[in-house]
XYZ file of C-alpha atoms in Angstrom:
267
model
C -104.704 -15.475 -74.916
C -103.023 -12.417 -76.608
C -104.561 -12.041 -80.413
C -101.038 -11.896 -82.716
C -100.544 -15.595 -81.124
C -104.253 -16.014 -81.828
C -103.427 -15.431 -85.461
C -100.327 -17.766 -85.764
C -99.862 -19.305 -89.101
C -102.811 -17.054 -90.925
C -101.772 -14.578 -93.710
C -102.828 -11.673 -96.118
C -104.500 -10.216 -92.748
C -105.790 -6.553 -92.388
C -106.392 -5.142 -88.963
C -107.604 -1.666 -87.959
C -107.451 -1.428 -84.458
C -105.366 -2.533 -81.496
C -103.804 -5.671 -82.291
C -101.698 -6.456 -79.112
C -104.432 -7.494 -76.771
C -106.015 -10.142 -74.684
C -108.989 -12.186 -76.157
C -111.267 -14.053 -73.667
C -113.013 -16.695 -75.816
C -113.535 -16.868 -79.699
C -117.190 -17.669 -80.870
C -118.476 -17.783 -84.086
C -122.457 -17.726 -82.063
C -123.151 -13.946 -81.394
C -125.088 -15.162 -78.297
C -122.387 -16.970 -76.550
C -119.839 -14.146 -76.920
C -118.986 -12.497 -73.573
C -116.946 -9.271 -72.425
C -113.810 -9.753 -74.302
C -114.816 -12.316 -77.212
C -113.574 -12.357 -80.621
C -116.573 -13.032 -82.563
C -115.939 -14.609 -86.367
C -118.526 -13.233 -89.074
C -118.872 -16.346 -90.728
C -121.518 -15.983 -94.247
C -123.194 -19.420 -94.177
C -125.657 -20.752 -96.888
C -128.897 -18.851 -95.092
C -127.481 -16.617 -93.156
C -124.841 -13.979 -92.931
C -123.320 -13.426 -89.880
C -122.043 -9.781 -90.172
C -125.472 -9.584 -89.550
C -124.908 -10.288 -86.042
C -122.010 -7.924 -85.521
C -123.952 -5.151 -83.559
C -125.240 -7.846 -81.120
C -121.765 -9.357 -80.808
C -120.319 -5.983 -79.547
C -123.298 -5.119 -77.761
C -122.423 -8.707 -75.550
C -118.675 -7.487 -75.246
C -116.758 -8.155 -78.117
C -113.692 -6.582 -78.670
C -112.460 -8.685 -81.754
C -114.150 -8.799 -85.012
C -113.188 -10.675 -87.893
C -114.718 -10.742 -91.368
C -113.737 -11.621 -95.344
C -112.711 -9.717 -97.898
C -116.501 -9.949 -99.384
C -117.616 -7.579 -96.824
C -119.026 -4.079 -96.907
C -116.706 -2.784 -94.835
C -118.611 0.463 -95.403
C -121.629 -0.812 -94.070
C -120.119 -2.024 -90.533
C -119.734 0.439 -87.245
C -117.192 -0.946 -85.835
C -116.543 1.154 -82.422
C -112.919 2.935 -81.765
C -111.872 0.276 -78.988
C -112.738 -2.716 -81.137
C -110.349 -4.470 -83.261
C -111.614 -5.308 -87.050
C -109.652 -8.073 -89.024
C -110.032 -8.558 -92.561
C -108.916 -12.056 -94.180
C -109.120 -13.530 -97.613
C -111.370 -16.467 -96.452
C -113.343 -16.608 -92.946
C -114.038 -19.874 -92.101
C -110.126 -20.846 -93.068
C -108.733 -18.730 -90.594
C -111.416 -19.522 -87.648
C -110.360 -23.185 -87.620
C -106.753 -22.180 -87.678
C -107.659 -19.837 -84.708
C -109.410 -22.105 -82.662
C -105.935 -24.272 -83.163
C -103.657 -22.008 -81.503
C -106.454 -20.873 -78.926
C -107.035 -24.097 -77.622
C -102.771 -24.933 -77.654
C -103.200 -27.267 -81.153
C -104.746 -30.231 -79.466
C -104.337 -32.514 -82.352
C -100.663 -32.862 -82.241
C -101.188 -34.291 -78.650
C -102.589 -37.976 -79.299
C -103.069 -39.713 -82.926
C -105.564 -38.600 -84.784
C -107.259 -40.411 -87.731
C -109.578 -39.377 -90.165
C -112.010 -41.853 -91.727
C -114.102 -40.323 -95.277
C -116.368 -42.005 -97.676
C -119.556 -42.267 -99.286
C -121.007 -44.774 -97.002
C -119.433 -47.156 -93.904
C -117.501 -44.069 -91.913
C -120.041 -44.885 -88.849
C -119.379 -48.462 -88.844
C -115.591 -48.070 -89.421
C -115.116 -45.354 -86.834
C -116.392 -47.488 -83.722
C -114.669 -50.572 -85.306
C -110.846 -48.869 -84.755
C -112.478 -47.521 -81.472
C -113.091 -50.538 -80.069
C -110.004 -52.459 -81.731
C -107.747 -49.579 -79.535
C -109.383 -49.593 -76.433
C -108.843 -53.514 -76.178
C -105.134 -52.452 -76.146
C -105.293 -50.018 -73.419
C -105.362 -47.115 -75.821
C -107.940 -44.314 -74.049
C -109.707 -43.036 -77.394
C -112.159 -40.668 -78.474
C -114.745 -40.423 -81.285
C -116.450 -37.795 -83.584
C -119.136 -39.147 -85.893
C -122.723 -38.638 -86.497
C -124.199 -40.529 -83.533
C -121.898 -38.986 -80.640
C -119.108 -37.614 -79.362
C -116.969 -39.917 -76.974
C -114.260 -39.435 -75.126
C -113.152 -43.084 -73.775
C -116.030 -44.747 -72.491
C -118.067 -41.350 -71.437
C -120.296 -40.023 -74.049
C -119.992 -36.163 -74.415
C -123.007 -35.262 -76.359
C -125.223 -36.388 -78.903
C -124.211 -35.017 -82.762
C -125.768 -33.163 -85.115
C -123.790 -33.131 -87.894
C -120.820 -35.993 -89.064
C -117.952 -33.598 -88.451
C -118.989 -30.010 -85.670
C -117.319 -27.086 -86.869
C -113.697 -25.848 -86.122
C -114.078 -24.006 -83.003
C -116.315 -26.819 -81.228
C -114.095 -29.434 -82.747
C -111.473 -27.771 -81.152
C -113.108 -27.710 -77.725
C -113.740 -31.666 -77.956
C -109.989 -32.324 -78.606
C -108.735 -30.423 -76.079
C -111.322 -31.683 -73.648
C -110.448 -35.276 -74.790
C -106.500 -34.511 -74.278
C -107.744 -33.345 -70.377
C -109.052 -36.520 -70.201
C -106.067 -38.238 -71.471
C -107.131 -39.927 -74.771
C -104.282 -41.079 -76.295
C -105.810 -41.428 -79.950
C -108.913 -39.979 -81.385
C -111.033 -41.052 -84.364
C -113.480 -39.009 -86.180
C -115.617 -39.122 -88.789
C -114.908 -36.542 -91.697
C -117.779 -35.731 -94.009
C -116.633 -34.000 -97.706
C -118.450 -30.765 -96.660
C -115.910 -30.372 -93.477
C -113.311 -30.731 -95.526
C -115.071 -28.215 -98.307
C -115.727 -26.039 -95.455
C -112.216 -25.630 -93.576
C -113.683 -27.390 -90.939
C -110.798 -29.409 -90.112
C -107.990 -27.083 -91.586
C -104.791 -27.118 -89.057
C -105.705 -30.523 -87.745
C -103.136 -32.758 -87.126
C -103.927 -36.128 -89.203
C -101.573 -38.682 -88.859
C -103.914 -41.517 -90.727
C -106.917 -41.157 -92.720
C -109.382 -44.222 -94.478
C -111.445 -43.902 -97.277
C -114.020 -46.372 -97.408
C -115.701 -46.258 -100.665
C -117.107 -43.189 -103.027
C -120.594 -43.348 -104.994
C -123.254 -40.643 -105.827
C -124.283 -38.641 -102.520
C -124.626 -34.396 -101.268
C -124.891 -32.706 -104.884
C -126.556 -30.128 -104.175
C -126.548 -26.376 -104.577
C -125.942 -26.457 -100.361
C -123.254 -29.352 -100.770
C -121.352 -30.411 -104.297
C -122.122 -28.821 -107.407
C -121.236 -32.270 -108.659
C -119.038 -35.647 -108.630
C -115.309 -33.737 -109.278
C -116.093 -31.324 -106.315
C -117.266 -34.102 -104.081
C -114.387 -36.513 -104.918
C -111.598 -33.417 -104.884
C -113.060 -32.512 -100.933
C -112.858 -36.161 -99.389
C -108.895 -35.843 -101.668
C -107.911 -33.003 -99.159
C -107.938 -35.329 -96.070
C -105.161 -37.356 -97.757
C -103.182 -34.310 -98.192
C -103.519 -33.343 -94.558
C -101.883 -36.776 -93.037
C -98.709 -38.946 -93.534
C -100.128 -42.563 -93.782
C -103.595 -43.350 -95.384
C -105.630 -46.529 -95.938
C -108.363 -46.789 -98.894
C -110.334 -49.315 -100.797
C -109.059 -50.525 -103.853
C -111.958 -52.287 -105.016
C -113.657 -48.559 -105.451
C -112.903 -47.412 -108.939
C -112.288 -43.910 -107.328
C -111.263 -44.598 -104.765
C -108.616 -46.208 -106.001
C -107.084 -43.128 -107.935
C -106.044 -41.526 -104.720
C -102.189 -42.855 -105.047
C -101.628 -41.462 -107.881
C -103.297 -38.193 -106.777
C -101.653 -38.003 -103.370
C -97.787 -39.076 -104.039
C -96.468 -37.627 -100.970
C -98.766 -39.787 -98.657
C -97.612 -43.037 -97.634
C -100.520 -45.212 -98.749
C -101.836 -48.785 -98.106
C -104.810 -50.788 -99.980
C -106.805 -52.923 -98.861
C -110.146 -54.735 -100.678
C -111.571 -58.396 -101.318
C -111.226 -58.471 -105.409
C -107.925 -56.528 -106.205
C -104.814 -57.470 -105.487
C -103.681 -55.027 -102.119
């Protein structure tokens, strides 16, 4: 796929380098990039994966892209390869895998289940309840990765990050799921893991105390605001009303339409 449709929908990009040119794979893994790759710098919690640049050209990169934290001064980046500078990494490697694997999210119904506790259980439930109908569907959780009845892999981690979620949709669209469900933790959401998704329905199954940490939330607000941005990604959205935060979400989120459900409040 040529890069500038690569880069569809990103802005505030800086490029030095050949732009107009044909990218084999994108990998954010220096050691599965082959001749052609564009390889994503991505600064995780431990590591820092300009760190890996050298070995990513060395393997045949010809694409690197990096934040606007970097040294630029500190990276030799060779004549032939191209260097992209964004304002925020892992934002514009999930919108990238989008448009490199066509936007496989807009090709079935995609929902989005968050919470505290229950997304496991609830996940399988709508699985199961759709594939009595006839309805081919895949899932994304912590256990595994299905798509219909044929298990992919085994997880770990509640939501993989953009690129390999990517690859799962568009496998499960070759394989002609007509809905998916997925599990979406708070830090995917924190993360840009799901950014240019397609949600058309998302659940929120309850909130309580979980993942502050210096790694995760620095504490309830940030927790709560992440699982928020799921209901600003999707047009219809189902959450429990018997959660006292949960419950806020409405309000919040205005331009979703919104249903409640729950065993002591009125839904």
């Amino acid at each position: 796929m040529n890069l500038k449709e690569i880069l569809v929908g990103l802005e505030g990009i800086k490029a030095k380098g050949e732009v107009d040119r044909e990218v084999t794979s994108i990998e954010n893994d220096s050691r599965k990039v082959k001749e052609g790759s564009m390889f994503f710098a991505i600064k995780g919690f431990t590591t820092d994966g300009t760190a890996y640049i050298p070995n990513a050209i060395e393997k045949g990169a010809k694409v690197i892209l990096v934040d606007e934290q970097t040294d630029l001064k500190a990276l030799q980046i060779p004549a032939d390869v191209t260097l992209l500078v964004v304002p925020n990494a892992r934002y514009a490697m999930a919108i990238c895998a989008c448009n490199f694997y066509d936007n496989p999210s807009r090709k079935f119904t995609l929902i989005g289940v968050t919470g505290t506790k229950g997304k496991t259980t609830t996940t399988f439930m709508i699985k199961e309840i759709l594939q009595k109908q006839g309805i081919k569907t895949g899932l994304i959780g912590t256990i595994a990765v299905y798509s219909g009845d044929k298990k992919l892999l085994d997880s770990d981690r509640t939501t993989p990050e953009s690129i390999e979620l990517q690859q799962m949709f568009a496998q499960m669209v070759n394989d002609g799921c007509r809905a998916v469900v997925m599990e979406v933790s708070s830090q995917s959401l924190k993360l840009d893991r799901v950014a240019g998704c397609h949600f058309d329905m998302a659940v929120f199954t309850n909130f309580s105390e979980d993942h502050i940490s210096p790694k995760e939330h620095p504490n309830m607000e940030d927790y709560f605001n992440s699982k928020l941005k799921l209901f600003k990604m999707c047009k219809h959205g189902f959450i429990n009303v018997d959660d006292l935060h949960v419950c806020k979400v409405p309000k919040l989120v205005p331009e979703c339409d919104i249903r409640t459900y729950g065993i002591d409040n009125t839904c």
